[in-house]
CSV table of C-alpha atoms and ligand atoms in Angstrom, one decimal:
chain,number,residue,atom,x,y,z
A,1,UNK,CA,93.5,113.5,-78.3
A,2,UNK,CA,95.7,110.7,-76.8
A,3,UNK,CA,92.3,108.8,-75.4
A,4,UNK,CA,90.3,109.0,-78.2
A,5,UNK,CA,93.0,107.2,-80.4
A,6,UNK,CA,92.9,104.5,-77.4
A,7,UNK,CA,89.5,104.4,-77.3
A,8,UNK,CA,89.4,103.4,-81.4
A,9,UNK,CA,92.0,101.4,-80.8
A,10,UNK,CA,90.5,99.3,-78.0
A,11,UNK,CA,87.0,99.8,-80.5
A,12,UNK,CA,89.7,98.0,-83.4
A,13,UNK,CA,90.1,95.0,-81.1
A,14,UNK,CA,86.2,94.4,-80.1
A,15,UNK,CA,85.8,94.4,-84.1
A,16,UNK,CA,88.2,91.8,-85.3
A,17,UNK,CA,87.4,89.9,-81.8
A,18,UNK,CA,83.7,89.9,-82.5
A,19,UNK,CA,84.5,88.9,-86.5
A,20,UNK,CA,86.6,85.6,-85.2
A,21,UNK,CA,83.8,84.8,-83.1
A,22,UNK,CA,81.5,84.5,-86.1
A,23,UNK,CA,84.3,82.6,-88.4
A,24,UNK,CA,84.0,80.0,-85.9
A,25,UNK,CA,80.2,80.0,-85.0
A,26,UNK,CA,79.5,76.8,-86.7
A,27,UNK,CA,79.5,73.5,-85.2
A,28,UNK,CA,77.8,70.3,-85.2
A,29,UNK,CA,74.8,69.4,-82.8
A,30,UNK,CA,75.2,66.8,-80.0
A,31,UNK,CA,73.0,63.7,-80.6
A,32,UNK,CA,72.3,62.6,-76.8
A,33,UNK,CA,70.2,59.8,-77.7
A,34,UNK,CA,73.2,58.2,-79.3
A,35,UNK,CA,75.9,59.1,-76.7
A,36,UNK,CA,76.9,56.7,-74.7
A,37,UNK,CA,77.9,58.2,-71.6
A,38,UNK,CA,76.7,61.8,-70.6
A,39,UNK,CA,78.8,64.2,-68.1
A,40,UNK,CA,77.0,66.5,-66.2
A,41,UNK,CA,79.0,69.0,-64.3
A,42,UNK,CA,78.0,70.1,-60.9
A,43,UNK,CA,78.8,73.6,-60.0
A,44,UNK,CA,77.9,75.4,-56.7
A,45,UNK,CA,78.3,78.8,-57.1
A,46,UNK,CA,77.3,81.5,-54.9
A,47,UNK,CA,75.2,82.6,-52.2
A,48,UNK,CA,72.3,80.2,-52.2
A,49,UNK,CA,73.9,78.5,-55.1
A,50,UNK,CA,75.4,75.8,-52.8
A,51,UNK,CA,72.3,75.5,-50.8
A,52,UNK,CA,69.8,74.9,-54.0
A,53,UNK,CA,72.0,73.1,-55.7
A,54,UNK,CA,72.6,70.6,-52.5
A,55,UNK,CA,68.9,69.2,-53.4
A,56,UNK,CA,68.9,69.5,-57.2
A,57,UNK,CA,71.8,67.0,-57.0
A,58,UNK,CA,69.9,64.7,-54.5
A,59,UNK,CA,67.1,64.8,-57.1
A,60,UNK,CA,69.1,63.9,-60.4
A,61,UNK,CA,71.1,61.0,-58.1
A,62,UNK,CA,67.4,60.0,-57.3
A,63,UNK,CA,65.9,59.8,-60.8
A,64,UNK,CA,69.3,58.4,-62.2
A,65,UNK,CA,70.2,56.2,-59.8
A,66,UNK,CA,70.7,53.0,-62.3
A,67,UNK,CA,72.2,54.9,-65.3
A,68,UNK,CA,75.1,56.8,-62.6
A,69,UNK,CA,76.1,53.1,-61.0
A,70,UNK,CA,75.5,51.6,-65.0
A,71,UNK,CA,78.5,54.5,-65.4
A,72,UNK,CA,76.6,55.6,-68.7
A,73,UNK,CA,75.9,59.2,-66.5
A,74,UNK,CA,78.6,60.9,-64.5
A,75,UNK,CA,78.2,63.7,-62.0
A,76,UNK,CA,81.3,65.1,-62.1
A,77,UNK,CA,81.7,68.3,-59.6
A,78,UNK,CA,83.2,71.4,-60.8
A,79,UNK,CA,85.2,73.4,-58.6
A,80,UNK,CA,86.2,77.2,-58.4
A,81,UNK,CA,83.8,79.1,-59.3
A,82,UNK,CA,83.2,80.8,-56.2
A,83,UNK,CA,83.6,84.7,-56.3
A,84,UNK,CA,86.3,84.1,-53.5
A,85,UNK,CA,88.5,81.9,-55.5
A,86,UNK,CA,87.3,84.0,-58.7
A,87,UNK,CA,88.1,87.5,-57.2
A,88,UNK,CA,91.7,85.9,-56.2
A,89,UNK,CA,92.8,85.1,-59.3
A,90,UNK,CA,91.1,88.0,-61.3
A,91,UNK,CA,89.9,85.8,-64.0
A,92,UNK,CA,85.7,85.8,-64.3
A,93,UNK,CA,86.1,81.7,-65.2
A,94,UNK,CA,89.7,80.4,-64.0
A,95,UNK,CA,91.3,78.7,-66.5
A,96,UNK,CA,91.4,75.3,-64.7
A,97,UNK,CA,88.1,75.6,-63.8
A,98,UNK,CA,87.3,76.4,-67.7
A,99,UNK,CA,89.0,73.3,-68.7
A,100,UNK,CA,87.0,70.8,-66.7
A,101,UNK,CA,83.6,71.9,-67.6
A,102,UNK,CA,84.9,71.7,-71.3
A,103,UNK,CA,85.6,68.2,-70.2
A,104,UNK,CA,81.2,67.9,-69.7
A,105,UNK,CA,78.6,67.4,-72.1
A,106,UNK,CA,76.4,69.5,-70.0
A,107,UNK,CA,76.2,71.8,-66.6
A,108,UNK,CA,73.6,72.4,-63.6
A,109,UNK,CA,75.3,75.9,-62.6
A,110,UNK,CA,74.3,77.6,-59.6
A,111,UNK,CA,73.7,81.2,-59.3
A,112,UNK,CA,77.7,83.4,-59.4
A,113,UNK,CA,77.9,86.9,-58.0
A,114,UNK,CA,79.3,89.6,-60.5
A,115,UNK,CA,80.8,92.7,-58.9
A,116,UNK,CA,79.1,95.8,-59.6
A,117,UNK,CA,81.9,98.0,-61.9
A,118,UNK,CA,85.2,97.1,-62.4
A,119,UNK,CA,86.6,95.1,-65.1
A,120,UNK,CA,85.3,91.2,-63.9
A,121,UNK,CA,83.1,90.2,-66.4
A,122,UNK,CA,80.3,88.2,-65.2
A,123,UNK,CA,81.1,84.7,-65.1
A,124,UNK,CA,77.8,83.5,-67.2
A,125,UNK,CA,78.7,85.5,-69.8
A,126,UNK,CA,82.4,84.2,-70.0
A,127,UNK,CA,80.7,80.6,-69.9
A,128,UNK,CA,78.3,81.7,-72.5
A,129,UNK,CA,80.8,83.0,-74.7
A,130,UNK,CA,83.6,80.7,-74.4
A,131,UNK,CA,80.9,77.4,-75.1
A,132,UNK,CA,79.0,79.3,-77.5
A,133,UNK,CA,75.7,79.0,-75.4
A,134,UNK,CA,73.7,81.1,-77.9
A,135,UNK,CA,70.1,80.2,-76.9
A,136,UNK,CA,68.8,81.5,-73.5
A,137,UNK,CA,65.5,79.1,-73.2
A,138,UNK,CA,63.2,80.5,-70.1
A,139,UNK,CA,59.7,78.8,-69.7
A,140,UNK,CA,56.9,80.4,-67.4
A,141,UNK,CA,54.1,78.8,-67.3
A,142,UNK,CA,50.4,80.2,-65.0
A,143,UNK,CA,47.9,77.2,-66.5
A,144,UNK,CA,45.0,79.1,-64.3
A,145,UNK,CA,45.6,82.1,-66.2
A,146,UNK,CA,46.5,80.3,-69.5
A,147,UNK,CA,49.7,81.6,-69.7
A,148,UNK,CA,52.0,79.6,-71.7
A,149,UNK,CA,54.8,81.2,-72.4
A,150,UNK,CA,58.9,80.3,-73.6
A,151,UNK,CA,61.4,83.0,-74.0
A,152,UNK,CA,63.8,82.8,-76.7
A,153,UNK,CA,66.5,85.2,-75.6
A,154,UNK,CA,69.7,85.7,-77.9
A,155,UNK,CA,73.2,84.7,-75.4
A,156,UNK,CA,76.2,84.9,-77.1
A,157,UNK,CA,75.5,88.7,-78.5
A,158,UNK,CA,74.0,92.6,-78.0
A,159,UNK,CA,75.5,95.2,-75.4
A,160,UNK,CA,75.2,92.3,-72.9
A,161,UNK,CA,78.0,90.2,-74.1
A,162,UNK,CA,80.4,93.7,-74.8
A,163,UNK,CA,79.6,95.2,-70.8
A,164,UNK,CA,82.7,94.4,-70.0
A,165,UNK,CA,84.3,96.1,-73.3
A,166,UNK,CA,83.5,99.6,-73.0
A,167,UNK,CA,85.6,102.8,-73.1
A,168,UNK,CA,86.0,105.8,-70.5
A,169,UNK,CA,87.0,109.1,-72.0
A,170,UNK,CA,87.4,112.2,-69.7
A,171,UNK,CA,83.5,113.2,-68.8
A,172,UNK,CA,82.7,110.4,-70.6
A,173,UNK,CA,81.9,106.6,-71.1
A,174,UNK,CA,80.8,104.9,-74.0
A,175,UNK,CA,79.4,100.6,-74.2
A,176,UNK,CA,79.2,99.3,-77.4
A,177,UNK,CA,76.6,97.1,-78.6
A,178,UNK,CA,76.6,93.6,-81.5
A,179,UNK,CA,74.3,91.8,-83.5
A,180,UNK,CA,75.4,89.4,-86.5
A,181,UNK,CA,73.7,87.8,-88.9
A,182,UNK,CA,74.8,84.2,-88.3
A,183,UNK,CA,74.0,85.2,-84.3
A,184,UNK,CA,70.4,86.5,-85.3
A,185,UNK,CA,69.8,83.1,-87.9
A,186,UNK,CA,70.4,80.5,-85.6
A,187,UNK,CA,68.4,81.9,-82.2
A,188,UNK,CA,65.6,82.8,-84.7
A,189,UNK,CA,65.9,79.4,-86.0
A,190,UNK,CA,65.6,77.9,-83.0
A,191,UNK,CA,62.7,79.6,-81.5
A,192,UNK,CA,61.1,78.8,-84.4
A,193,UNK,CA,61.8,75.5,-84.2
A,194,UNK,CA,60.5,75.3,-80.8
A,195,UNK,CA,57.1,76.5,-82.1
A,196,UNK,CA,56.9,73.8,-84.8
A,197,UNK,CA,57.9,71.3,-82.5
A,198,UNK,CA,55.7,72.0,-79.5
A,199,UNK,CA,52.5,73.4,-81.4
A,200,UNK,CA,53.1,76.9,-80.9
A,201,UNK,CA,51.4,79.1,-83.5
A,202,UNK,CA,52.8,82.5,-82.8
A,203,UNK,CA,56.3,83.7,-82.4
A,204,UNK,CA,56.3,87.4,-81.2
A,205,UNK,CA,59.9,89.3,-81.9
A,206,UNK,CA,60.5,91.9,-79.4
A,207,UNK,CA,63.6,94.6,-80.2
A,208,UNK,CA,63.8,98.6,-80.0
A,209,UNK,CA,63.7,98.5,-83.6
A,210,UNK,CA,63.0,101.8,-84.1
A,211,UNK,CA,65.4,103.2,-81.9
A,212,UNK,CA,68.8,100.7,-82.3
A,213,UNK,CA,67.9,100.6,-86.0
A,214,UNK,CA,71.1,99.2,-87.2
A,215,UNK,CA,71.3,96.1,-84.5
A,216,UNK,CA,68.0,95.5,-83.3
A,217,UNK,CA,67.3,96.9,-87.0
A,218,UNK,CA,69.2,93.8,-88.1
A,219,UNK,CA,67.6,91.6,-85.6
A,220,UNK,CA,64.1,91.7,-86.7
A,221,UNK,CA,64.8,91.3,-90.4
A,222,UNK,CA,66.7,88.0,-89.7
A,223,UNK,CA,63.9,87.0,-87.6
A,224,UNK,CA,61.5,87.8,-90.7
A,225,UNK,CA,63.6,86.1,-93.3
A,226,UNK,CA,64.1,82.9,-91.0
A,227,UNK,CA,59.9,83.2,-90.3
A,228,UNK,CA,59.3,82.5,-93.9
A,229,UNK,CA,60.8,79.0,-93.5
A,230,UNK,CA,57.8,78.6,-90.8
A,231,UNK,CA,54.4,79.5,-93.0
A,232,UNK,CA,52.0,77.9,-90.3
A,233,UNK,CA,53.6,80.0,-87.7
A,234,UNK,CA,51.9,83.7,-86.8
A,235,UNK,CA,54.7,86.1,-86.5
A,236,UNK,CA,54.2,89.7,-85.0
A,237,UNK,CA,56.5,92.3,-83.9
A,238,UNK,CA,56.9,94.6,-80.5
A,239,UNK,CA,59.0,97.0,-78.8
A,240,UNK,CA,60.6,96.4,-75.7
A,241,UNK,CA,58.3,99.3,-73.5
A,242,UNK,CA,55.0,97.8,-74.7
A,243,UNK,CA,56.0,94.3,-74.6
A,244,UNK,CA,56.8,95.5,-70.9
A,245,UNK,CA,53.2,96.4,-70.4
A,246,UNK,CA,51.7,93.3,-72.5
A,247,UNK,CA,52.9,90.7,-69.9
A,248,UNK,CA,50.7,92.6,-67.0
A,249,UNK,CA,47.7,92.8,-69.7
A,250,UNK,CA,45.3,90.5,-68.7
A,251,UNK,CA,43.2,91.4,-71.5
A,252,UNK,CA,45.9,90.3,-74.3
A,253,UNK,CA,48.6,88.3,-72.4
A,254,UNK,CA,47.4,84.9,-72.5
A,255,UNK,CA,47.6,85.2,-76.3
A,256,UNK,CA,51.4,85.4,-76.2
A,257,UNK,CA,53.4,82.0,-76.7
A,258,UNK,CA,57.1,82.0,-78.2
A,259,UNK,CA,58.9,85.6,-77.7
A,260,UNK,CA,62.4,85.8,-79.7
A,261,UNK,CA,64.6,89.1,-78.4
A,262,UNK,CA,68.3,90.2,-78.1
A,263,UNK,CA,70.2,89.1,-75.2
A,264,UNK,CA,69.6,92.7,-72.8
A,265,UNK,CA,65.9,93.0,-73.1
A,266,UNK,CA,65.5,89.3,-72.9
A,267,UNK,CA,67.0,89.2,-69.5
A,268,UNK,CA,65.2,91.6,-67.9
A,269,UNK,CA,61.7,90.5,-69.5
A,270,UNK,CA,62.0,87.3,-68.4
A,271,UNK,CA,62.4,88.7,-64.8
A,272,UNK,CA,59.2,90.3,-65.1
A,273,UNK,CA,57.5,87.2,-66.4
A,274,UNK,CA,59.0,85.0,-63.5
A,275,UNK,CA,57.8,87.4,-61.1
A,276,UNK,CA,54.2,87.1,-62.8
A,277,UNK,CA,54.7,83.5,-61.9
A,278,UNK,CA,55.8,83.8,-58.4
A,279,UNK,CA,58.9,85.0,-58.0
A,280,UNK,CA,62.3,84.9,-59.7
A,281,UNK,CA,62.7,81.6,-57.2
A,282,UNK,CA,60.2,79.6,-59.3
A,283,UNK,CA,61.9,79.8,-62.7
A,284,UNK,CA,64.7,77.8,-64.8
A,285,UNK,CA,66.9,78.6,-67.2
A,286,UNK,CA,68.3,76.6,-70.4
A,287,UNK,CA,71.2,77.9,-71.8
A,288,UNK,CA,71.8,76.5,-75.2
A,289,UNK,CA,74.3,75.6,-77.6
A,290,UNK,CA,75.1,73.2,-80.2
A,291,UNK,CA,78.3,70.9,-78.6
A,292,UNK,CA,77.5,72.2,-74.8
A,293,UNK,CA,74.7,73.1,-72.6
A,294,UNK,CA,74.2,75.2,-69.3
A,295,UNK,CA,71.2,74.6,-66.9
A,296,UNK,CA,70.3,77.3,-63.9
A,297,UNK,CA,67.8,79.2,-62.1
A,298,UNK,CA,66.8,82.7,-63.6
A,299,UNK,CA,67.9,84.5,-60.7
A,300,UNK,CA,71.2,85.7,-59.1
A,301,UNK,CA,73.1,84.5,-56.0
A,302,UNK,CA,70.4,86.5,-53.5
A,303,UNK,CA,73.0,88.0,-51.4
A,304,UNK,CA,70.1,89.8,-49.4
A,305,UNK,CA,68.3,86.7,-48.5
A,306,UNK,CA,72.2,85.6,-47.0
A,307,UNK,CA,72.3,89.0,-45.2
A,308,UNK,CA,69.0,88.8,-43.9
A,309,UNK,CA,69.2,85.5,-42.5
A,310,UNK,CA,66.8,83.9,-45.0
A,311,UNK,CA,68.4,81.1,-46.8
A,312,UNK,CA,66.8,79.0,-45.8
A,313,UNK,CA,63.9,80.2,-47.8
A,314,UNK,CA,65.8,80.3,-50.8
A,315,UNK,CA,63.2,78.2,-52.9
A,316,UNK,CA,64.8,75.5,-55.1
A,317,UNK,CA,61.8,75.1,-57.4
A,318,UNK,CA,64.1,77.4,-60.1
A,319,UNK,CA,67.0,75.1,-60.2
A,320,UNK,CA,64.6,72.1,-60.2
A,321,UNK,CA,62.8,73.4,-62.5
A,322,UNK,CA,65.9,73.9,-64.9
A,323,UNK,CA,67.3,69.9,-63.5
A,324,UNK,CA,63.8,69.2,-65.5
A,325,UNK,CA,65.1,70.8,-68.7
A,326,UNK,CA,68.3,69.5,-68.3
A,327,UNK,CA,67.3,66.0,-68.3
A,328,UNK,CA,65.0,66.6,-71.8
A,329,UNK,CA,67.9,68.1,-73.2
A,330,UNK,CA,70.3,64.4,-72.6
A,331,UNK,CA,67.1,63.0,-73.8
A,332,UNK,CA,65.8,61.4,-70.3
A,333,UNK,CA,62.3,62.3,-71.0
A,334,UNK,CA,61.2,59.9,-68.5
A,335,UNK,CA,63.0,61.2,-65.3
A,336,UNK,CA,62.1,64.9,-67.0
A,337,UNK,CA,58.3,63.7,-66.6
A,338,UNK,CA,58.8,62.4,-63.0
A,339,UNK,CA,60.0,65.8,-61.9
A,340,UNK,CA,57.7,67.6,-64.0
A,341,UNK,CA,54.6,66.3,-62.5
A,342,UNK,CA,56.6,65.8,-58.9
A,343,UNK,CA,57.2,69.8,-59.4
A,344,UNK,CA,53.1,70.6,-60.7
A,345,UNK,CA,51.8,68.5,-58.0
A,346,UNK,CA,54.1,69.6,-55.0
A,347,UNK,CA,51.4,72.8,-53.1
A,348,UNK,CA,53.9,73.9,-50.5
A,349,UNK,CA,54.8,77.5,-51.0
A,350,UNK,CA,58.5,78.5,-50.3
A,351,UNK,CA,58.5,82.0,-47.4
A,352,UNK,CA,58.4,82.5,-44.1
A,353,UNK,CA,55.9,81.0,-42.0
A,354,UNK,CA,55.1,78.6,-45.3
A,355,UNK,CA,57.9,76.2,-45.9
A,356,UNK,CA,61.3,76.3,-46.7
A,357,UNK,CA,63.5,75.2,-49.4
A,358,UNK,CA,64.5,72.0,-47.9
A,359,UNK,CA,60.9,71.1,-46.8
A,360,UNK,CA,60.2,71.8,-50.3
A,361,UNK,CA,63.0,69.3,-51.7
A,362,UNK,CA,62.1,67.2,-49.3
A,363,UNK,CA,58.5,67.0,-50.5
A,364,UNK,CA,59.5,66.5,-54.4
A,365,UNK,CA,61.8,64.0,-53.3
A,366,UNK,CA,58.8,62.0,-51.9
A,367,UNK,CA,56.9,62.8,-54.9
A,368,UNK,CA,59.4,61.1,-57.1
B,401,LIG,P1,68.9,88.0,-57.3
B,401,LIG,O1,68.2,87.3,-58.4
B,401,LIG,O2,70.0,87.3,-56.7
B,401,LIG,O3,67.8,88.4,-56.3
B,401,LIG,C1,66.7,89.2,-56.6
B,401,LIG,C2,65.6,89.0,-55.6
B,401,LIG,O4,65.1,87.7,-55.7
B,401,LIG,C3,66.1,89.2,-54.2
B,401,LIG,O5,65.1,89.7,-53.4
B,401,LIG,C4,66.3,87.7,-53.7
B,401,LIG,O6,66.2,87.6,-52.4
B,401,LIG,C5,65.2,87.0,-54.5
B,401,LIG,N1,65.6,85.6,-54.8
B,401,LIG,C6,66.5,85.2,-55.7
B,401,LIG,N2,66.5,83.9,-55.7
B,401,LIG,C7,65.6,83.4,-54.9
B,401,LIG,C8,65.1,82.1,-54.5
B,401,LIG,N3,65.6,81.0,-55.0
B,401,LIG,N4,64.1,82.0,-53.6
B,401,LIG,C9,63.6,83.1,-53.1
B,401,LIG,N5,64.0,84.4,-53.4
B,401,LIG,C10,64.9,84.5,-54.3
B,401,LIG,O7,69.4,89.4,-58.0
B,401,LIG,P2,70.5,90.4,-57.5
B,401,LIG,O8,70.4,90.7,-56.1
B,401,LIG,O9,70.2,91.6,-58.5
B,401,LIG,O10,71.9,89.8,-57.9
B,401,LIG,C11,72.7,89.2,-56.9
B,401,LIG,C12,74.0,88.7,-57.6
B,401,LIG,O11,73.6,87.6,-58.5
B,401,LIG,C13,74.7,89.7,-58.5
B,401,LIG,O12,76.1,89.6,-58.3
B,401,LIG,C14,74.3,89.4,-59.9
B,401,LIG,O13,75.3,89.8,-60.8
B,401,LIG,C15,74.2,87.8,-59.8
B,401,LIG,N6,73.3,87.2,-60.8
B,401,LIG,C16,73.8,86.0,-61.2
B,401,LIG,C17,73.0,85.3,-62.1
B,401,LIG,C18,73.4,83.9,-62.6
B,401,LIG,O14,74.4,83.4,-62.1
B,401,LIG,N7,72.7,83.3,-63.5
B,401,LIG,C19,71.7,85.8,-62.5
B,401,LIG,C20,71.3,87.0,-62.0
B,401,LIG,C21,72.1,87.7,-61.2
């Protein structure tokens, strides 16, 4: 059957693709400390991207102020990666656009828009992909619950990276779904690290291991071999469902600290913790690599919000949040603190009737 030998064929290519993307997987960590000057691209995005990411760059030209007129940071703005401009020329990054944020060190992103079906891929995933951002770090912190918890999701890998790859025969449709060795090391690794580093005493993997036995399968045995490196270091293992139901356990939840999963079930769990926070608007988002690094809120472009006439109650705490990890990650610890505590101590609530996002910035700004 002529589709079949085109669907083993297009199959062929997502093999030898996905085997030149692990050739090259190595490369050597940035030192930020030593750097002399540090690019941070600025990029909009969609929605309330433009709108949140108006005051996250008022705050970063507030807390580095002497270093951007000292020249050794740069702001540099990034433009074209609007779902207009994307849509126009078909490509889910444009290839300009691509080239100057290869041209950064790092990136505050706001939110992009990915159609629903078709062939665009979704622009975070390109970026992911194409700067080798393999670990998705996403904080939620409760401390009047005692809830301390970091997500370690897996970026570069899983059916989330191959979406876009699938195959449609007559009657049927069929995604496909990665996980490498190499991949599965160095996100392991670096949740680990994380623990080490911060005092955390438990890593908890999460996978459908006994379902996806040969990826997830592969995933948790990594994650095991890498744990051994790590003897102070608790390690347990859950499935997706019930790790679903743990984070709404009162009784057990607070006993949770680093959680290591694939790419899929990492993006929608860390939904549901965010939520348990407050709201998808109240969390950031490090995405991490070894030469580049990506910096956003959790959530999408909130197209409704737009539609509803509610943007301006699109809360900027996430992206704020994330300008906070940004600055640890270029090794600013002090202007990380500043927000930090600017971001605890601020007690305005972002909704209707409440505050709204620019009252909000407004107040941090004062804080700082
Ligand atoms: P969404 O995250 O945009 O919105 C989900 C819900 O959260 C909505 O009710 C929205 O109003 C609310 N919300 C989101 N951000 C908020 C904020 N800062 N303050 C207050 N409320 C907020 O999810 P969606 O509607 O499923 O996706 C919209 C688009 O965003 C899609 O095209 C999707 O692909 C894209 N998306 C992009 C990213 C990213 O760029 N990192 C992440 C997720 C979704």
């Amino acid at each position: 059957m002529k589709e079949v030998t085109l669907a083993c064929e297009a199959f062929q290519k997502l093999l030898e693709e996905q085997l030149r993307r692990i050739a090259n997987m190595n490369s050597e960590k940035v030192d930020f400390s030593a750097k002399e000057t540090v690019t941070i691209g600025i990029i909009d995005g969609d929605g309330i991207g433009p709108m949140i990411m108006a005051h996250a760059v008022k705050v970063l030209e507030t807390l580095l102020d002497r270093e951007i007129s000292a020249g050794s940071i740069v702001l540099k703005r990034i433009e074209g990666l609007t779902i207009e401009n994307r849509l126009a020329l078909g490509q889910s990054v444009p290839s300009d656009t691509l080239a100057q944020i290869k041209t950064c060190d790092v990136l505050l992103k706001g939110p992009t828009t990915t159609p629903m079906g078709g062939k665009m891929e979704s622009a975070n995933v390109t970026l992911r992909r194409e700067l080798d951002l393999y670990a998705n770090c996403r904080p939620v912190s409760i401390p009047e619950k005692n809830i301390d918890w970091m997500f370690y999701r897996e970026n570069t890998e899983g059916e989330y990276v191959l979406g876009s790859r699938g195959v449609e025969l007559p009657g049927m449709a069929v995604d496909f779904k990665v996980t490498t060795d190499l991949g599965t090391r160095r996100i392991a690794r670096a949740a680990f690290e994380y623990a080490k580093n911060n005092g955390k005493t438990r890593v908890s993997i999460v996978t459908k291991a006994n379902i996806m036995k040969k990826t997830d399968g592969k995933f948790t045995t990594i994650a095991h071999e890498v744990a051994k490196d790590y003897p102070d270091v608790t390690v347990d293992d859950w499935y997706i469902d019930i790790m679903t139901a743990n984070l709404v356990n009162e009784a057990i939840r607070d006993q949770f600290q680093v959680v290591l999963l694939p790419n899929l079930y990492g993006d929608i769990i860390t939904d549901e913790a965010a939520q348990i926070q407050g709201g998808v608007g109240t969390a950031g988002s490090a995405n991490i690599g070894d030469r580049y690094a990506m910096f956003e809120a959790i959530h999408g472009s909130a197209p409704r919000l737009i539609e509803e006439g509610l943007a301006a109650y699109a809360n900027p705490a996430s992206i704020l949040k994330a300008t906070a990890m940004l600055l640890r990650h270029i090794c600013r610890a002090d202007a990380a603190e500043r927000l930090e505590k600017a971001l605890d101590s601020c007690k305005l609530t972002v909704d209707i009737g409440k505050a709204t996002g620019a009252e909000y910035a407004e107040a941090i700004l004062g804080a700082l």
